[in-house]
Coordinates of C-alpha atoms in Angstrom, one line a residue:
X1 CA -34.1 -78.9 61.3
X2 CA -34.6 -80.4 57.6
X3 CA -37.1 -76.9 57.3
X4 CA -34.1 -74.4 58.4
X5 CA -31.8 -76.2 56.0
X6 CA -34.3 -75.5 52.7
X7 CA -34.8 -72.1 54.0
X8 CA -31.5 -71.2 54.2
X9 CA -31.1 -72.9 50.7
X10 CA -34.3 -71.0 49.2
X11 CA -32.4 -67.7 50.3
X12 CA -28.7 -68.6 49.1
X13 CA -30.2 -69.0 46.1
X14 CA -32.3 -65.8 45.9
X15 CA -28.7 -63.9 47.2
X16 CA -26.5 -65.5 44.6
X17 CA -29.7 -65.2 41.8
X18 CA -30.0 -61.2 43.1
X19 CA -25.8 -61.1 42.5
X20 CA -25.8 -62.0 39.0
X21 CA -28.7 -59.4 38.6
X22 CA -26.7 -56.7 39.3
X23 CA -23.2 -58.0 37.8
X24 CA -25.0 -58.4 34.7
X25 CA -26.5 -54.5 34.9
X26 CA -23.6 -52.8 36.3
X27 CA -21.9 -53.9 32.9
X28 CA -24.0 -52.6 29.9
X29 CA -24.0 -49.1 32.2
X30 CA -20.1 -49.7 32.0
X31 CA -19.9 -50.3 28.4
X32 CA -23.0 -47.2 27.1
X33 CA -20.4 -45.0 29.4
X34 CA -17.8 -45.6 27.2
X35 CA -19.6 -45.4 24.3
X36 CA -20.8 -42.5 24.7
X37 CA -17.1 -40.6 25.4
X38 CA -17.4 -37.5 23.2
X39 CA -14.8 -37.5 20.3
X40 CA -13.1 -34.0 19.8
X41 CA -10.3 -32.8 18.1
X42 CA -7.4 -31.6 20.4
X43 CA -3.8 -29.9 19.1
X44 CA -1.2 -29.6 21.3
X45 CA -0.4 -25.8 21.2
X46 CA 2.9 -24.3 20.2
X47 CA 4.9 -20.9 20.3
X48 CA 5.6 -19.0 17.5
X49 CA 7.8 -15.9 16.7
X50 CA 5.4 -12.9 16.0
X51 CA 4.7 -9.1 15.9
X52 CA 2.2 -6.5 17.3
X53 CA 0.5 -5.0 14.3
X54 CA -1.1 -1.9 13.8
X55 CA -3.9 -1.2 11.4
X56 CA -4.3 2.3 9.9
X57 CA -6.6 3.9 7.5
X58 CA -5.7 5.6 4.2
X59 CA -6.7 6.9 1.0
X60 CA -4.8 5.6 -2.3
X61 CA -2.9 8.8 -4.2
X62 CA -1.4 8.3 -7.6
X63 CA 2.9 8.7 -7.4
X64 CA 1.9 11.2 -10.0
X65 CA -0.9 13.4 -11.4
X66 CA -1.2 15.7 -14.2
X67 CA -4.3 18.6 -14.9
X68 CA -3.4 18.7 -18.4
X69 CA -4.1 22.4 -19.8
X70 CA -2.8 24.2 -23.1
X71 CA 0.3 26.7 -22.9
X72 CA -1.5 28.3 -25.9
X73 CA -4.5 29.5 -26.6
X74 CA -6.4 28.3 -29.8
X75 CA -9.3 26.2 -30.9
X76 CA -9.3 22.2 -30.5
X77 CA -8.3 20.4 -33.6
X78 CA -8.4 16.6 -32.7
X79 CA -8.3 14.5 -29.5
X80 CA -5.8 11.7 -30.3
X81 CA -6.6 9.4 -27.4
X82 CA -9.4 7.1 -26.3
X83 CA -10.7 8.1 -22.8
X84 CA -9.4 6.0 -19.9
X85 CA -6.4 4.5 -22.0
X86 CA -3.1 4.0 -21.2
X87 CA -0.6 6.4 -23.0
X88 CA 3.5 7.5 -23.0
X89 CA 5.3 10.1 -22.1
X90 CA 5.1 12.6 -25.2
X91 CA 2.2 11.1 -27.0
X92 CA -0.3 14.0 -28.8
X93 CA -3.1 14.1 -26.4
X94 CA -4.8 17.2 -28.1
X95 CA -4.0 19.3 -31.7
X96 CA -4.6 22.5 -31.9
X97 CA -5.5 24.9 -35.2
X98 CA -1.9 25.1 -35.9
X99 CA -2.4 28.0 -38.9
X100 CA -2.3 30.7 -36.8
X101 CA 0.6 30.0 -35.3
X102 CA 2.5 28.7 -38.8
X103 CA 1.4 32.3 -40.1
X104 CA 3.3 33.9 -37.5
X105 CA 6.4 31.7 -37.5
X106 CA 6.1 32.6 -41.7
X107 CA 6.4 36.0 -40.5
X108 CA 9.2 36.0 -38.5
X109 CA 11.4 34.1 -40.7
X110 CA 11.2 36.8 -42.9
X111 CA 11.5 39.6 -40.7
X112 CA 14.5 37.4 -39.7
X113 CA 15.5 37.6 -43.0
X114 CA 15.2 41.3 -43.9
X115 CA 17.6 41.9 -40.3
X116 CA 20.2 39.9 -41.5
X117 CA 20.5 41.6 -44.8
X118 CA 19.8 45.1 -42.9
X119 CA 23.0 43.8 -41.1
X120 CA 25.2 43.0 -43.9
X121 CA 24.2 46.4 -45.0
X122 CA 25.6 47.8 -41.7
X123 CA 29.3 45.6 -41.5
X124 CA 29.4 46.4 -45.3
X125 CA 29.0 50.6 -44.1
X126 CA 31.5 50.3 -41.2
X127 CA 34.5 48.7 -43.0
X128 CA 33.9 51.1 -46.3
X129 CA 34.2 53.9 -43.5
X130 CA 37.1 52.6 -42.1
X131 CA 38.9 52.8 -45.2
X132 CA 37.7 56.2 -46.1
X133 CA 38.8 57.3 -42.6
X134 CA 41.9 56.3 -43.1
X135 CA 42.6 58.6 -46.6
X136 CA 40.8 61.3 -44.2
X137 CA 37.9 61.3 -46.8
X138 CA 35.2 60.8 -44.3
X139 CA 34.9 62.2 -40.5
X140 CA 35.2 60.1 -37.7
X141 CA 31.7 61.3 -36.5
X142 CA 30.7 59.3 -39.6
X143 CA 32.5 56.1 -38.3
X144 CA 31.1 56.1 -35.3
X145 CA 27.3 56.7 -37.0
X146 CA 27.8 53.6 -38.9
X147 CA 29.5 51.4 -36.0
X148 CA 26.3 52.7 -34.2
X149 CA 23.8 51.5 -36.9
X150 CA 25.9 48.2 -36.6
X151 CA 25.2 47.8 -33.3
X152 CA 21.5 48.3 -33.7
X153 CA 21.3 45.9 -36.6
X154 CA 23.2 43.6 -34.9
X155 CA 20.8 43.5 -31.5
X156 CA 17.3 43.4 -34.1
X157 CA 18.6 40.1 -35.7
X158 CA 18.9 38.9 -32.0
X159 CA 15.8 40.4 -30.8
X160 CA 14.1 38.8 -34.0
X161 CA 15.6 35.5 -33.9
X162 CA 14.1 35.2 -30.3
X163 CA 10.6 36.3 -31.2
X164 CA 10.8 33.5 -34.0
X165 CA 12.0 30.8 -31.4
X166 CA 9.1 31.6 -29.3
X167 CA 6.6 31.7 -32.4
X168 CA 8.1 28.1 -33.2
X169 CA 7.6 27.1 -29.4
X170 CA 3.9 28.5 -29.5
X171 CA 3.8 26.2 -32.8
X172 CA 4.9 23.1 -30.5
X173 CA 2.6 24.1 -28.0
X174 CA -0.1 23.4 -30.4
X175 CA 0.4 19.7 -29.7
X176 CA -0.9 19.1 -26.3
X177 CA 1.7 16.0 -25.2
X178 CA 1.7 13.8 -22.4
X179 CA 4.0 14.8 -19.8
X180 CA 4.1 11.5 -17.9
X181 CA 3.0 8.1 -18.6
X182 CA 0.2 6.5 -17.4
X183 CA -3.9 6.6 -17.7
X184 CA -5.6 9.4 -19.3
X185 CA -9.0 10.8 -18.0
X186 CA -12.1 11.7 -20.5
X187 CA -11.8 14.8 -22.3
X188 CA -13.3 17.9 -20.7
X189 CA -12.8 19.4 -23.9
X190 CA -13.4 18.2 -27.2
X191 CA -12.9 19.2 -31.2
X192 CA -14.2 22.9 -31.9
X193 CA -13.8 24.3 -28.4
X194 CA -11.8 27.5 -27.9
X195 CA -9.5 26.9 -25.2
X196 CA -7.4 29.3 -23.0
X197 CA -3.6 28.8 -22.3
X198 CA -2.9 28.4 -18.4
X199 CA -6.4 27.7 -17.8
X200 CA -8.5 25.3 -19.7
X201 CA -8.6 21.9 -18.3
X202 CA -7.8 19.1 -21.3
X203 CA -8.0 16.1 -19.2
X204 CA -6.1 14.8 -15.9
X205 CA -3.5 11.8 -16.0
X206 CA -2.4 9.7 -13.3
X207 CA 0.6 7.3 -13.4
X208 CA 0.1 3.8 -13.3
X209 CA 3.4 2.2 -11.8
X210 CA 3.3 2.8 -8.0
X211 CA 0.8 3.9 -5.6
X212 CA 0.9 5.6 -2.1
X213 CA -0.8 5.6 0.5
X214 CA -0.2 7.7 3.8
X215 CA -1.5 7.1 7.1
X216 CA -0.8 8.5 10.3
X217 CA 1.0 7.5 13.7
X218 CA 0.3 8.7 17.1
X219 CA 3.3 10.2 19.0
X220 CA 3.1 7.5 21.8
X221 CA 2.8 4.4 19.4
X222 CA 5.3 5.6 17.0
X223 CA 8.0 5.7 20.4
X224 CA 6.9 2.9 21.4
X225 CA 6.5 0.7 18.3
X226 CA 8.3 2.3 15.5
X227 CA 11.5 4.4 16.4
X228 CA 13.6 2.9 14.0
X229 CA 11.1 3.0 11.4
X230 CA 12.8 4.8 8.5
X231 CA 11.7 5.7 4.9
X232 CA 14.4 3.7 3.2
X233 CA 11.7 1.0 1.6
X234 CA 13.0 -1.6 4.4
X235 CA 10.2 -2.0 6.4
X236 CA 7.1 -3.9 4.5
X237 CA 3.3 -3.3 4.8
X238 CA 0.6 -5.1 3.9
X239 CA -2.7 -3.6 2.4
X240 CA -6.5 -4.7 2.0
X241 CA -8.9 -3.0 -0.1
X242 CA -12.3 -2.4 0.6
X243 CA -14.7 -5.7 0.1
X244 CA -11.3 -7.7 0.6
X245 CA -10.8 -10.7 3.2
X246 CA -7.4 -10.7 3.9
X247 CA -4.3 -8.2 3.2
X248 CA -3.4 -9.3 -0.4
X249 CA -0.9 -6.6 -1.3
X250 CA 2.4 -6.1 -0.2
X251 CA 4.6 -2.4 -0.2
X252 CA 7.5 -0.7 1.6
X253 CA 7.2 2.3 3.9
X254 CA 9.4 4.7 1.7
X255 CA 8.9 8.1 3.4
X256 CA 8.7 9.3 7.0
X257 CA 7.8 12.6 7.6
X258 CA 10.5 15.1 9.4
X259 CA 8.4 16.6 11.9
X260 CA 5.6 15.3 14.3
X261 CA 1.6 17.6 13.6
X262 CA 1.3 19.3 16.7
X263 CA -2.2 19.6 16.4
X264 CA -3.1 16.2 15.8
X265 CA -0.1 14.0 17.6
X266 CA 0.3 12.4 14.7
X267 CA 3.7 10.9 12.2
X268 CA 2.8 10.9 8.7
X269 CA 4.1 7.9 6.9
X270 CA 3.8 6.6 3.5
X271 CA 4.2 3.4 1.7
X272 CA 4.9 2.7 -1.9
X273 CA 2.8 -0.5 -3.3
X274 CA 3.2 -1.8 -7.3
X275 CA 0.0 -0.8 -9.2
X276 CA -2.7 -3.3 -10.4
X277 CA -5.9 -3.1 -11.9
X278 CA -7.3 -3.3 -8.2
X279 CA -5.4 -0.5 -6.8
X280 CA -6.7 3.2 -8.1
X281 CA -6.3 6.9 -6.6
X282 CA -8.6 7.4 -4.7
X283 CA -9.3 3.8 -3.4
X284 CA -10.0 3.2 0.3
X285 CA -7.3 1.1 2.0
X286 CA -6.2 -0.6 5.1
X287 CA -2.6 -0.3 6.1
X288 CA -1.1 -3.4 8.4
X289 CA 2.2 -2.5 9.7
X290 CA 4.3 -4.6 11.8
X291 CA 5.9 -3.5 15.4
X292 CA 10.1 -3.4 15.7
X293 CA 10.1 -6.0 18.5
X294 CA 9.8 -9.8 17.7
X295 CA 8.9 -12.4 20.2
X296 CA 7.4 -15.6 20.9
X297 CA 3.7 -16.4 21.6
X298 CA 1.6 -19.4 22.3
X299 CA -1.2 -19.0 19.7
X300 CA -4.5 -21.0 19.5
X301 CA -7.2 -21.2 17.2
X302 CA -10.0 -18.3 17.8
X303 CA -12.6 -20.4 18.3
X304 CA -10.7 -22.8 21.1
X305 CA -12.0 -20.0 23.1
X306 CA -14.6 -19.3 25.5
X307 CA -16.3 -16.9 27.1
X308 CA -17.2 -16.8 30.7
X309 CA -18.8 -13.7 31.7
X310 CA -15.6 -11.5 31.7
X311 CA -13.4 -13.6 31.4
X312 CA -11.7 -16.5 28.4
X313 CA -11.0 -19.9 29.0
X314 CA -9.7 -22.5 26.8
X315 CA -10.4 -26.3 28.0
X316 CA -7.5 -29.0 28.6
X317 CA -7.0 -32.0 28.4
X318 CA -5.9 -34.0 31.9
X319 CA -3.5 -37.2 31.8
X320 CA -7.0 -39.1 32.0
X321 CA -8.3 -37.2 29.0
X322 CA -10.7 -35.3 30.7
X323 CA -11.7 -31.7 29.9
X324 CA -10.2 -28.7 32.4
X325 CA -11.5 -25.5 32.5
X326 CA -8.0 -22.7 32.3
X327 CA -8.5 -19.1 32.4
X328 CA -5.8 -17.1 30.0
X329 CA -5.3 -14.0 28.7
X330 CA -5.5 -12.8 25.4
X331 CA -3.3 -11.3 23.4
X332 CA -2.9 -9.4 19.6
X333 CA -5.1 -11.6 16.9
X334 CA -2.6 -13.2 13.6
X335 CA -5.3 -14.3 11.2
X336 CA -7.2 -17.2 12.7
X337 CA -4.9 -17.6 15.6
X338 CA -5.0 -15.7 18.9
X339 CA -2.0 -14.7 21.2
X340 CA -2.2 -15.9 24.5
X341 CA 0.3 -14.1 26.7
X342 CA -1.2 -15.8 30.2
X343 CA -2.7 -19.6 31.4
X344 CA -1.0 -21.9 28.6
X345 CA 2.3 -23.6 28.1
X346 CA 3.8 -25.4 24.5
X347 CA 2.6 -28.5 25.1
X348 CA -0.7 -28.0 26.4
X349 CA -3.5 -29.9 24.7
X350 CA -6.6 -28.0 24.0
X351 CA -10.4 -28.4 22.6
X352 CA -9.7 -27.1 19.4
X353 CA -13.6 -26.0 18.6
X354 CA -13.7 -24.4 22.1
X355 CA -17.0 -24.9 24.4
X356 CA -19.4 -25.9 21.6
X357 CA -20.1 -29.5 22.6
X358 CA -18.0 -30.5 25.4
X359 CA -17.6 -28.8 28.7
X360 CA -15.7 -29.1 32.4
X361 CA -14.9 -32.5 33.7
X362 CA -15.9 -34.5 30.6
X363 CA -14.1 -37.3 29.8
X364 CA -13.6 -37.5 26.1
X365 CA -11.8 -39.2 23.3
X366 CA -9.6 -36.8 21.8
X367 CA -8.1 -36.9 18.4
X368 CA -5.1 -34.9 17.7
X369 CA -4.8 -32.8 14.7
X370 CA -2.1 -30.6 14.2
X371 CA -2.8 -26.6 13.5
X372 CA -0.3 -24.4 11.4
X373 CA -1.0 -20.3 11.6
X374 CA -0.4 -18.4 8.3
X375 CA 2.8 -17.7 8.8
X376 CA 2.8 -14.5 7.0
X377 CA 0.9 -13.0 9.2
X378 CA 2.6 -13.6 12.5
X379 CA 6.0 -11.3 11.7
X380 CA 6.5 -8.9 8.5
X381 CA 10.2 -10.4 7.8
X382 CA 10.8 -14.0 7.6
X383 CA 14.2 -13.5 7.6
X384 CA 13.9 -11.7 10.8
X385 CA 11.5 -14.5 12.4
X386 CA 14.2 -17.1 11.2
X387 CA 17.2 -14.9 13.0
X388 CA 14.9 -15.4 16.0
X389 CA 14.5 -19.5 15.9
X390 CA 18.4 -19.6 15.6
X391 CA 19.6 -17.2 18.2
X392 CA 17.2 -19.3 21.0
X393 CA 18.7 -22.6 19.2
X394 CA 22.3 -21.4 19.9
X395 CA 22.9 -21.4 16.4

């Protein structure tokens, strides 16, 4: 009897021993799991007004340019401009030899001169015949000899005085002026060439104010998208220049073709942007233009998404801050920030760096940061964007 009692001591106290054991095991596991709970940063994701944009190709063109040639012919004098400076309307670009055409305006002013006195001549001869016809001392065949003489003189003073203003225009001519302002090209041409009026090319200007830049729409998009776009500079573009990040520059659409190509399909359009040092004819250019329609999207960060095989998921975070996997659909990109038209609400949290470290059914430890979009890429009119907040306030 006394040996069944100390063996049933010897194995209560293995049992309670063999207890502790695995009390004491269970809870370091306990603890490491909690440890270990992956920290992430989650933003709760919100809806913002935005626009579809379309992106369109074009080609810089000056508002104006100028092939400068002479309207006379002569030889070059002096070039009165440094090459690839900026210069005003009516500055002396080129001189010509003036001499030849001071000899001839010398010439004319006294050929000028000898008609007018010829002239005199003639008035003097028809009233001195008018008297005589009246004591009948002269016939009245006479008379109308002289009146005729008159006449003549009277029609070379006119025909002279124009040959003299054209010899003095010819003169002007000589000065090769800037018809616009803006930046002057090199000189094709330079002192001691012979040039040819109409046909020898001085330089080339372009003005330096405005630039365009056209670009086309397709017939369906421009339906679809842009009926009510007009070119009354109310509707802003953006623009990026080659080797450019983002779309710095800022115009107005100020012309809309009046007919649609029918070989092509195709709108022309063309903004208007404010010149810089960046922006030259010629330049290559993206065009950003904003859709009519604004409306609010849930957008999250582009790289809170994943990819799985054909399709995008974004992971959640449960009420026991666990990751879920969620399919959506994607919508137009706004910068950084992606549309999502399907799978998320405003509210939702989400792994804001995506699939890179956690996955599925991890619990984690999230720390929320909040995630603002570039605002001036979601619509082209703040105004507009603001109308929108207010009308679905009531306001």
């Amino acid at each position: 009897m006394k040996k069944s009692l100390v063996t049933i001591a010897i194995l209560g106290c293995l049992a309670y021993l063999t207890g502790c054991s695995e009390s004491h095991a269970e809870a370091p596991q306990a603890q490491q799991a909690q440890v270990f709970k992956q920290p992430i940063d989650v933003a709760s994701v919100k809806a913002y007004p935005v626009q579809a944009w379309f992106t369109y190709t074009s080609r810089l063109e000056a508002v104006e340019f100028v092939q400068l040639r002479p309207r006379v012919s002569g030889n070059i004098a002096e070039v009165n401009f440094e090459e690839g400076q900026q210069v005003h309307q009516g500055d002396v670009l080129f001189t010509l030899d003036q001499r030849p055409f001071m000899v001839r305006v010398a010439e004319l002013e006294a050929l000028l001169a000898n008609s007018q006195a010829q002239l005199l001549q003639a008035k003097n001869d028809v009233k001195r015949a008018s008297r005589l016809l009246a004591s009948k001392s002269i016939s009245q065949e006479e008379v109308e000899h002289r009146q005729s003489l008159l006449a003549q003189q009277e029609a070379n003073v006119q025909a002279t005085k124009a040959k003299l203003d054209a010899a003095k225009l010819d003169l002007a001519y000589s000065e090769v002026k800037a018809p616009i302002s803006g930046i002057v090209s090199r000189a094709e041409l330079t002192k001691g060439n012979t040039v040819q009026a109409g046909v020898s090319l001085l330089t080339h200007l372009v003005s330096d104010d405005y630039v365009y830049a056209y670009f086309d729409i397709n017939e369906r998009t421009w339906h679809q998208q842009f009926s009510q776009l007009k070119g009354d500079k109310q509707t802003n573009v953006v623009m990026q220049m080659l080797g450019e990040q983002g779309f710095n520059h800022a115009g107005v659409v100020d012309f809309v073709d009046n007919h649609i190509d029918t070989d092509t399909g195709t709108l022309r359009v063309r903004a208007l942007f404010k010149a810089d040092d960046q922006l030259k004819p010629g330049a290559f250019a993206r065009i950003r233009v904003a859709a009519n329609e604004i409306q609010k999207q849930v957008l999250v960060p582009e790289k809170a998404i994943g990819t799985d095989l054909k399709n995008r998921f974004v992971l959640v975070t449960d009420e026991h801050d666990v990751l879920q996997y969620r399919l959506v659909k994607l919508g137009e990109r706004y910068g950084k920030m992606r549309a999502i038209t399907q799978g998320l609400e405003p509210g939702d949290k989400i792994a804001v760096n995506g699939p890179a470290r956690v996955g599925p059914g991890m619990p984690v430890a999230p720390q929320l940061v909040e995630i603002e979009p570039d605002h001036a890429a979601l619509v082209m009119s703040e105004q507009a964007a603001k109308a929108l907040l207010l009308a679905e306030r009531g306001e």
